Amino acid sequence: MDVSSVRSLFPQLQESVYGKPLVYLDNAATSLRPLSVVREWDEMSLKHNSNLHRAVHKTAVDATERYEAARAAVASFIGSASPKEIVFTSGTTQSINLVAACLENAGFFSEGDEILIAESEHHSDIVPWQLVSGRKSLKIKILPVKQKGEIEIDKLPALLTSKTKICCVAQVSNVLGVINPIKEICEICHANGTLVLVDGAQGIAHLTTDVRELGCDFYAFSGHKMFAAPGVGVLYGRQPLLESLPPYMGGGEMIESVSWEKTTFAPVPGRFEAGTQNISGVPTLVPAIELCKRLKTSEIEKEQAAIKNYILDAFAEDADITLYGNPAEREKKIPLFSISVKGAHHEDLALILDKMGIATRSGQMCAEPLMDRFGVTGMLRASFVPYNTLDEAKYFVECLKKAIKMLK
Ligand code: PLP
């Protein structure tokens, strides 16, 4: 696979905006969808639409088999020991809320316990913990990031106490693009008896993830950021941990037996999947995973590295541009670039770039505490995936410079 063959798989790349070819650099928010994913959705909707796990008729069995095949594919893709460790959710947000609520309901937290959260986290990995903290009188502690965006791992041991119950950290920050040292974080936390939840929303499409190698207890991600359908997410949890947790929601199919006196619950992972699940969406994870695997070629890696180096060099040369997430070792960053520009508002830049056909993200990027940390009200972000080309990166930098000139 080279970049042009990857591009041919994504029909939306043929679209134009304001008469210009679409240059889609908002992949960290939602990636585009390949034909294989659209076809899977269509096939599920047109041929195999039926409820899951319930009926004995052929169509229901087919739908269920495809849903469960997706679970097996996810388990194998992320190196999980068993499909029983894979819970389907609506996305990263629901996955994290599920863990927070279940730990709370399991009596895992006592008053005064601590939750450690990386300073660079997305709101999805902050607010669910604040909600639990409010109800249980817990203390939230912050694992800081350095000026260049790396986590201050040296400070981690001192931040952990006998009360630190869980540490929540992204594999890759959605603002900084920095790859965090998850394995090391897990080792340090586990030595203290602290669980680790990893938000894999940005890592899943860019890195090769092996949850057992990382050593994390929970790993969450969303389908729509890795070329699958929206409304589909995954929560990985170590099996004994999942088995120790009570259900998240009550409803159909998450039970073993129901009576007015007593209800017992299904084994994992069904216990956490109450009600009718995403029949058409979940199976799209299979072609999305297939594609992610096929994208790991040296040609594509070369192009991604060329994009990264080109943009990092271009930004380093421009005194008006501040790049957030600029680790000394470039291999520790994915091709995701968040900047602020002296004298130009991020929203104005994004609007001008849009008129040039370039889709970027502007604003707080659901990471307001990190914006405060860097003393900005927002940033402009361009995020690349393997269908983006070096030529697009060059066009982006050229247009950005034009936009800055217009605003000065
Ligand atoms: N975590 C990170 C790091 C993200 O980038 C995002 C989305 O941007 C989320 C969590 C939330 O993902 P979703 O909205 O798919 O639940």
Coordinates of N, CA and C in Angstrom, one line a residue, residues 119-120 144-152 155 175-176 178 322-328 333 338 340 370-376 379:
E119 N -2.4 16.0 33.2 CA -2.8 17.4 33.0 C -3.2 17.6 31.5
S120 N -2.8 16.6 30.6 CA -3.1 16.8 29.2 C -4.4 16.0 28.8
P144 N 1.5 16.4 36.1 CA 1.8 17.5 35.2 C 2.5 17.1 33.9
V145 N 2.4 18.0 32.9 CA 3.2 17.9 31.7 C 4.2 19.0 31.6
K146 N 5.3 18.7 31.0 CA 6.4 19.7 30.8 C 6.0 20.7 29.7
Q147 N 6.8 21.8 29.7 CA 6.5 22.8 28.6 C 6.5 22.2 27.2
K148 N 7.3 21.2 27.0 CA 7.4 20.6 25.6 C 6.3 19.5 25.4
G149 N 5.5 19.3 26.5 CA 4.4 18.4 26.3 C 4.6 17.0 26.9
E150 N 5.8 16.6 27.3 CA 5.9 15.3 27.9 C 5.4 15.2 29.3
I151 N 4.9 14.1 29.7 CA 4.4 13.9 31.1 C 5.6 13.9 32.0
E152 N 5.5 14.5 33.2 CA 6.6 14.6 34.1 C 6.6 13.3 34.9
K155 N 7.9 12.9 38.4 CA 7.1 13.3 39.6 C 6.1 12.3 40.0
V175 N -4.1 17.0 22.1 CA -3.7 18.3 21.8 C -2.2 18.3 21.5
L176 N -1.4 17.6 22.2 CA 0.0 17.6 22.1 C 0.6 16.6 21.1
V178 N 1.8 13.9 21.8 CA 2.9 13.2 22.4 C 2.5 11.8 22.8
T322 N 3.8 29.2 17.9 CA 4.2 28.4 19.0 C 3.5 27.0 18.9
L323 N 4.4 26.0 18.9 CA 3.9 24.6 18.7 C 3.8 24.0 20.1
Y324 N 2.7 23.4 20.4 CA 2.5 22.7 21.7 C 2.7 21.2 21.5
G325 N 3.6 20.6 22.3 CA 3.8 19.2 22.1 C 5.0 19.1 21.1
N326 N 6.2 19.3 21.6 CA 7.4 19.3 20.7 C 8.5 18.6 21.4
P327 N 8.4 17.2 21.6 CA 9.4 16.5 22.4 C 10.7 16.5 21.6
A328 N 11.8 16.3 22.4 CA 13.1 16.3 21.9 C 13.2 15.2 20.8
K333 N 6.2 11.6 18.9 CA 5.0 12.4 18.5 C 4.4 11.8 17.3
S338 N -0.6 21.2 17.2 CA -1.5 22.2 17.8 C -0.6 23.5 18.0
S340 N -0.4 28.0 18.4 CA -1.0 29.4 18.5 C -0.1 30.3 17.7
L370 N -5.7 22.1 30.0 CA -4.4 22.2 29.3 C -4.2 23.5 28.6
M371 N -5.3 24.1 28.1 CA -5.3 25.5 27.5 C -4.8 26.4 28.6
D372 N -5.4 26.3 29.8 CA -5.0 27.1 31.0 C -3.5 26.9 31.3
R373 N -3.1 25.7 31.2 CA -1.7 25.4 31.5 C -0.7 26.1 30.6
F374 N -1.1 26.3 29.3 CA -0.3 26.9 28.4 C -0.6 28.4 28.2
G375 N -1.6 28.9 29.0 CA -2.0 30.3 29.0 C -2.6 30.8 27.7
V376 N -3.4 29.9 27.0 CA -4.1 30.3 25.8 C -5.6 30.0 25.9
M379 N -6.4 26.8 20.5 CA -5.3 26.5 19.5 C -5.9 26.2 18.2

